[in-house]
Coordinates of C-alpha atoms and ligand atoms in Angstrom, one line a residue:
M1 CA 0.2 0.2 0.4
S2 CA 0.9 4.1 -0.4
F3 CA 0.0 6.7 0.1
A4 CA 1.8 8.6 -3.3
Q5 CA -2.6 9.1 -5.0
S6 CA -3.8 10.6 -2.3
K7 CA -3.3 14.5 -2.6
W8 CA -6.4 15.1 -0.5
V9 CA -7.7 14.6 3.6
W10 CA -11.3 16.0 5.1
M11 CA -10.8 17.1 8.6
N12 CA -12.2 18.9 10.8
G13 CA -15.4 19.5 8.2
E14 CA -12.8 21.2 4.7
I15 CA -11.2 19.1 2.4
I16 CA -7.0 20.2 2.7
L17 CA -4.3 19.3 1.0
W18 CA -2.4 16.0 2.2
E19 CA 0.1 17.5 3.5
N20 CA -1.6 19.9 5.3
A21 CA -3.4 17.0 7.7
T22 CA -1.1 16.9 10.7
T23 CA -1.4 17.3 14.0
H24 CA 0.7 18.7 17.3
V25 CA 2.2 16.0 18.9
S26 CA 1.0 18.1 21.9
A27 CA -2.2 15.8 21.1
H28 CA -3.9 13.9 23.5
G29 CA -4.3 10.6 20.7
L30 CA -1.4 10.3 20.7
H31 CA 0.1 10.2 23.7
Y32 CA -3.1 7.9 25.4
G33 CA -4.3 6.4 21.7
T34 CA -8.1 8.0 22.3
G35 CA -9.5 7.1 20.1
V36 CA -11.9 5.6 17.7
F37 CA -11.3 5.1 14.6
E38 CA -12.9 2.4 11.3
G39 CA -12.2 0.8 8.1
V40 CA -13.5 1.2 5.3
R41 CA -13.5 0.2 2.1
C42 CA -14.5 1.5 -1.3
Y43 CA -15.9 -0.7 -4.3
E44 CA -15.9 0.5 -8.3
T45 CA -19.2 -0.8 -9.5
P46 CA -20.7 -0.9 -13.3
N47 CA -22.5 2.5 -11.4
G48 CA -19.2 4.4 -10.8
P49 CA -17.7 3.4 -7.1
A50 CA -20.0 2.4 -4.1
V51 CA -19.0 2.2 -0.4
F52 CA -19.7 -1.2 1.3
R53 CA -21.8 -0.8 4.0
L54 CA -21.1 2.9 5.2
D55 CA -23.3 2.6 7.6
A56 CA -22.8 0.1 9.6
H57 CA -19.5 1.3 9.9
L58 CA -20.7 4.4 10.7
D59 CA -22.9 2.9 13.4
R60 CA -19.8 1.3 14.9
L61 CA -18.2 4.5 14.8
Y62 CA -20.3 6.2 16.9
A63 CA -19.9 3.1 19.2
S64 CA -17.5 3.1 19.3
A65 CA -16.7 6.6 21.1
E66 CA -19.4 5.9 23.4
S67 CA -18.3 3.7 25.1
C68 CA -15.0 5.7 24.9
G69 CA -17.2 8.6 26.2
M70 CA -16.7 10.4 22.9
L71 CA -18.3 13.2 21.2
I72 CA -18.3 13.4 17.4
P73 CA -19.2 16.9 16.7
F74 CA -20.2 16.0 13.9
N75 CA -23.9 13.9 12.3
A76 CA -23.4 10.6 10.5
G77 CA -25.5 11.8 7.1
E78 CA -21.8 14.9 7.8
L79 CA -19.4 12.3 7.5
A80 CA -20.9 9.9 5.1
E81 CA -21.0 12.5 3.2
A82 CA -17.2 13.9 3.9
I83 CA -16.4 9.8 3.5
C84 CA -17.6 9.8 0.0
Q85 CA -15.8 13.3 -1.2
V86 CA -12.7 11.8 0.4
V87 CA -13.5 9.4 -2.3
R88 CA -14.8 11.7 -5.4
R89 CA -11.4 14.5 -5.2
N90 CA -9.9 12.2 -4.9
D91 CA -10.4 10.3 -8.5
F92 CA -10.7 6.9 -6.2
R93 CA -12.0 3.7 -7.4
D94 CA -11.2 0.9 -5.5
C95 CA -9.8 2.4 -2.1
Y96 CA -10.3 1.5 1.9
I97 CA -11.0 4.6 3.4
R98 CA -10.0 5.2 7.4
P99 CA -12.4 8.0 9.6
L100 CA -10.2 8.7 12.1
C101 CA -11.8 10.3 15.8
Y102 CA -8.7 11.7 18.7
Y103 CA -9.3 13.9 21.0
G104 CA -6.1 16.6 19.8
S105 CA -4.6 19.4 22.0
G106 CA -5.4 20.4 24.7
V107 CA -3.8 19.3 28.7
L108 CA -2.2 16.6 28.7
G109 CA -3.0 14.4 31.8
L110 CA -5.3 10.1 31.4
N111 CA -8.7 13.5 31.9
P112 CA -8.8 13.9 28.2
R113 CA -12.5 15.8 29.1
A114 CA -10.4 19.8 28.0
C115 CA -9.4 18.7 24.2
P116 CA -11.0 19.1 21.3
V117 CA -11.7 16.0 19.8
E118 CA -10.7 15.9 16.0
V119 CA -12.4 14.2 13.5
A120 CA -10.0 12.8 9.8
V121 CA -11.1 11.0 7.2
L122 CA -8.7 9.5 4.9
A123 CA -7.3 7.6 1.9
W124 CA -5.7 5.3 -0.1
P125 CA -6.1 2.5 -2.5
W126 CA -4.7 -1.1 -0.1
E127 CA -5.0 -3.6 -3.3
T128 CA -4.7 -6.9 -0.8
Y129 CA -4.1 -7.5 2.6
L130 CA -2.7 -10.5 2.9
G131 CA -1.7 -10.3 -0.5
A132 CA -2.7 -11.5 -3.5
E133 CA -1.2 -14.5 -2.9
G134 CA -2.7 -15.2 0.2
L135 CA -6.7 -14.3 -1.1
E136 CA -6.1 -17.9 -3.7
Q137 CA -3.3 -20.2 -1.9
G138 CA -4.4 -18.8 2.0
V139 CA -2.4 -17.8 4.3
S140 CA -0.1 -19.4 6.9
I141 CA -0.9 -18.1 10.3
T142 CA 0.5 -18.9 14.1
I143 CA -2.0 -18.1 17.4
S144 CA 0.3 -15.7 19.3
P145 CA 2.1 -15.7 22.6
W146 CA -0.7 -12.5 23.1
R147 CA -4.0 -13.3 23.8
K148 CA -6.9 -10.8 22.8
F149 CA -7.2 -8.6 25.8
H150 CA -11.0 -9.2 27.8
S151 CA -13.9 -7.1 27.5
S152 CA -13.6 -6.7 30.9
M153 CA -10.2 -4.8 30.3
M154 CA -10.7 -2.9 27.3
P155 CA -14.6 -2.1 25.7
T156 CA -14.0 -5.3 22.9
K157 CA -16.5 -3.9 21.0
A158 CA -14.9 -0.4 20.4
K159 CA -12.8 0.2 17.3
A160 CA -10.6 2.6 19.7
C161 CA -7.2 3.1 18.3
G162 CA -4.6 2.4 21.7
Q163 CA -6.9 -0.8 22.5
Y164 CA -4.8 -1.9 19.0
I165 CA -1.9 -2.6 20.7
N166 CA -2.7 -6.0 21.6
S167 CA -2.8 -6.3 17.5
V168 CA -0.3 -4.9 16.3
L169 CA 2.5 -6.8 18.8
A170 CA 0.5 -9.7 18.5
L171 CA 1.2 -8.8 14.2
R172 CA 5.1 -8.5 15.1
D173 CA 6.1 -11.8 17.1
A174 CA 3.5 -13.2 14.5
L175 CA 6.2 -12.0 11.3
D176 CA 9.2 -12.9 12.8
R177 CA 8.5 -15.9 13.3
G178 CA 7.8 -16.0 9.7
Y179 CA 4.2 -16.2 9.5
A180 CA 1.8 -14.1 7.8
E181 CA -1.0 -13.5 10.2
A182 CA -1.3 -13.8 14.0
L183 CA -4.4 -15.3 15.4
L184 CA -5.6 -14.5 18.9
L185 CA -7.3 -17.0 22.1
D186 CA -9.3 -15.1 24.5
A187 CA -8.3 -15.1 28.2
D188 CA -10.0 -18.1 28.5
G189 CA -7.5 -19.9 25.3
H190 CA -11.4 -20.2 23.4
L191 CA -10.9 -19.0 19.4
A192 CA -10.9 -15.0 19.7
E193 CA -9.2 -13.7 16.1
G194 CA -6.6 -12.5 13.9
S195 CA -5.0 -9.6 13.6
G196 CA -7.4 -7.0 12.2
E197 CA -10.2 -10.1 11.0
N198 CA -12.4 -12.6 12.5
L199 CA -12.5 -16.4 11.3
F200 CA -14.4 -18.9 10.2
L201 CA -14.1 -22.4 10.5
V202 CA -15.8 -25.3 8.1
R203 CA -16.7 -29.0 8.9
G204 CA -19.3 -30.4 5.7
N205 CA -22.1 -27.7 4.8
Q206 CA -21.6 -25.7 7.9
V207 CA -19.8 -22.5 8.3
I208 CA -18.3 -21.4 11.8
T209 CA -18.3 -18.8 13.6
N210 CA -18.0 -17.1 17.8
D211 CA -18.9 -13.3 18.6
E212 CA -19.0 -10.7 21.1
C213 CA -18.8 -14.1 24.0
H214 CA -14.8 -14.1 22.7
S215 CA -13.5 -10.8 22.9
I216 CA -14.0 -10.8 19.5
L217 CA -14.3 -7.2 17.4
P218 CA -17.9 -7.4 16.4
D219 CA -17.8 -7.0 12.6
I220 CA -19.1 -5.8 9.3
T221 CA -18.0 -8.7 7.6
R222 CA -18.6 -11.6 9.8
D223 CA -22.5 -10.1 9.4
S224 CA -22.0 -10.0 5.7
V225 CA -20.0 -13.9 5.2
L226 CA -23.1 -14.9 8.4
R227 CA -26.0 -13.8 5.5
I228 CA -24.0 -14.9 2.1
A229 CA -23.1 -18.3 3.6
R230 CA -27.3 -19.0 4.7
D231 CA -28.3 -17.4 1.2
L232 CA -25.0 -19.9 -0.3
G233 CA -27.3 -22.6 1.4
F234 CA -24.6 -23.9 4.1
G235 CA -25.4 -24.3 7.8
V236 CA -24.6 -21.1 9.5
E237 CA -23.4 -22.2 12.8
V238 CA -22.0 -18.6 16.4
R239 CA -20.5 -20.5 19.3
T240 CA -17.4 -20.9 20.7
L241 CA -14.0 -22.8 19.1
S242 CA -11.2 -24.2 20.3
V243 CA -7.3 -24.7 18.9
T244 CA -8.6 -28.1 18.5
E245 CA -11.4 -27.6 16.0
L246 CA -9.3 -25.1 13.7
L247 CA -6.2 -27.6 13.8
T248 CA -8.7 -30.6 12.5
A249 CA -11.4 -28.1 10.5
E250 CA -12.0 -28.5 6.2
E251 CA -11.1 -25.8 6.1
A252 CA -10.4 -21.8 7.8
F253 CA -10.9 -18.3 6.4
F254 CA -10.0 -14.7 7.8
T255 CA -13.4 -12.4 6.7
G256 CA -12.6 -8.2 7.6
T257 CA -12.7 -5.2 5.8
A258 CA -8.9 -5.1 4.9
A259 CA -8.4 -8.9 4.5
E260 CA -12.0 -9.3 2.5
V261 CA -11.9 -13.0 2.8
T262 CA -8.9 -15.1 3.7
P263 CA -8.1 -18.5 3.4
I264 CA -5.8 -20.3 6.2
S265 CA -4.1 -23.1 4.9
E266 CA -1.7 -23.5 8.0
V267 CA -1.5 -22.8 11.0
D268 CA 1.6 -23.1 13.0
G269 CA 2.7 -25.7 10.1
T270 CA -0.2 -27.3 10.1
K271 CA -2.0 -27.8 7.0
I272 CA -5.6 -27.1 7.1
G273 CA -7.4 -29.3 5.0
G274 CA -5.8 -29.3 1.8
G275 CA -3.3 -26.9 2.9
A276 CA -4.7 -24.8 0.4
R277 CA -8.8 -22.8 -0.7
G278 CA -10.7 -25.0 -0.1
P279 CA -14.0 -25.1 -1.9
V280 CA -17.0 -23.6 0.8
T281 CA -14.5 -20.7 1.0
H282 CA -14.2 -20.6 -2.6
R283 CA -17.8 -19.9 -3.2
I284 CA -18.3 -17.9 -0.1
Q285 CA -15.3 -15.9 -1.7
K286 CA -16.7 -15.5 -5.0
A287 CA -20.4 -14.0 -3.3
F288 CA -18.2 -11.7 -1.3
F289 CA -17.3 -10.4 -4.1
A290 CA -19.8 -10.5 -7.1
A291 CA -21.5 -8.9 -3.7
V292 CA -18.9 -5.4 -3.2
Q293 CA -18.7 -4.4 -6.3
S294 CA -22.5 -4.7 -7.6
R295 CA -23.3 -8.0 -10.3
D296 CA -25.2 -9.9 -7.5
S297 CA -28.6 -7.8 -7.1
S298 CA -29.4 -8.8 -3.8
Y299 CA -27.2 -7.7 -1.9
A300 CA -27.7 -4.0 -3.6
D301 CA -28.8 -2.5 -0.3
W302 CA -24.7 -2.7 1.0
L303 CA -23.5 -0.2 -1.3
H304 CA -23.5 3.4 -1.0
P305 CA -22.9 4.9 -4.4
V306 CA -20.2 7.5 -3.6
S307 CA -21.8 9.9 -6.3
S308 CA -25.3 9.7 -3.7
Q309 CA -26.1 14.0 -4.2
P310 CA -25.1 15.3 -0.4
D311 CA -28.8 16.8 0.5
A312 CA -29.7 13.3 0.2
L313 CA -27.7 12.3 4.2
T314 CA -27.0 16.3 5.3
N315 CA -29.6 15.8 8.3
G316 CA -28.2 12.1 9.4
S317 CA -31.3 11.3 10.0
S318 CA -32.4 8.8 7.5
L319 CA -28.5 7.7 8.0
V320 CA -28.2 7.5 11.6
S321 CA -32.4 5.8 12.3
N322 CA -30.9 2.4 9.9
V323 CA -28.1 2.5 10.7
A324 CA -29.2 1.1 14.3
H325 CA -30.8 -2.5 12.5
V326 CA -27.9 -2.9 10.0
I327 CA -25.5 -4.6 12.5
P328 CA -26.9 -7.3 13.9
I329 CA -24.0 -9.5 15.3
Q330 CA -25.5 -13.4 16.5
Ligands
LIG1 N1 -11.3 -7.7 14.0 C1 -10.2 -6.7 14.8 C2 -9.0 -7.1 15.7 C3 -10.0 -5.8 13.3 O1 -9.2 -4.3 13.6 C4 -11.6 -5.9 12.4 C5 -10.5 -5.3 10.8 C6 -12.3 -6.5 11.9 C7 -11.7 -8.0 13.4 C8 -12.5 -7.1 11.0 O2 -13.8 -5.9 11.6 P1 -14.6 -5.4 10.5 O3 -13.3 -5.2 9.0 O4 -15.7 -5.0 10.1 O5 -14.9 -6.6 9.0 N2 -9.2 -5.2 10.9 C9 -9.7 -3.6 10.2 C10 -8.1 -2.4 10.5 C11 -7.1 -3.3 9.2 C12 -5.7 -2.7 9.8 O6 -4.7 -2.8 9.3 O7 -5.5 -1.2 10.4 C13 -9.5 -3.6 9.0 O8 -10.1 -4.8 7.7 O9 -9.9 -2.1 7.9

């Protein structure tokens, strides 16, 4: 990935040049990780670029902010338009979008209340997260010595900046040991999630994943894949998963906005199934890409064209009212 093509950033209500989108070193968020963010993808479709599940991402952003006691000084309609504007101004088709809200410069000390909440939206082309080869062949992963933090320690449902130190530690350790990604166990030793993805296993006709009881981020790709798997006629189970079940699964794959649907070929040297992308993963992957690229009209409600007229969004009320039902994490 590279920022070379990103010329414009939306910051605190204005579109500004990338190089001007800066913050002071005294910003609270920089010292203590006090911020929340989203990762969103925009895909090229026959009707122009469209943002995938924009309303669900905004809903999670506001929920993350609320669980950290942060008030975002823009409404969902304004942020939706900011996101579309960043894609349009940069002339992107397929891209990754990163809305970020953090406590800026005001005071230091742990209480952030006297600091302004700064809001920025950046975007850049981010083709594949775990490599193009990973999408086709699968990735080799390791079970991390770092456990995923428990909900009694951090708000696991929030996508909060400082919490990502946990993921960074796990990923760095995995990369240092020659693996493409880390899988974290929860505090009880059950499977939790990847450093930036959720996990699915396949057994026969069943597609199985875990839920928030296992410290996962309530994620949007996982929710989308659950619907796709049901629509394809697979049985779906949401329950506790053990390491043994992973090692003996017929197939396993990661889901995430950045990772999309990435097969897992090996875990700590043990091949999963045939050690390559399995047929169920492949079918789900194809259906997922057909949905996000608007080649399957049954998922049209997941796509938000970036060319939408701002007027349709500015008061935000329609968007806010329909976000509540969009993330039924099960
Ligand atoms: N768990 C974690 C810890 C996580 O960070 C992500 C997304 C997911 C699950 C999947 O969530 P969703 O995107 O809603 O399906 N990780 C984001 C950040 C990746 C990064 O490296 O930065 C992402 O995929 O955008």
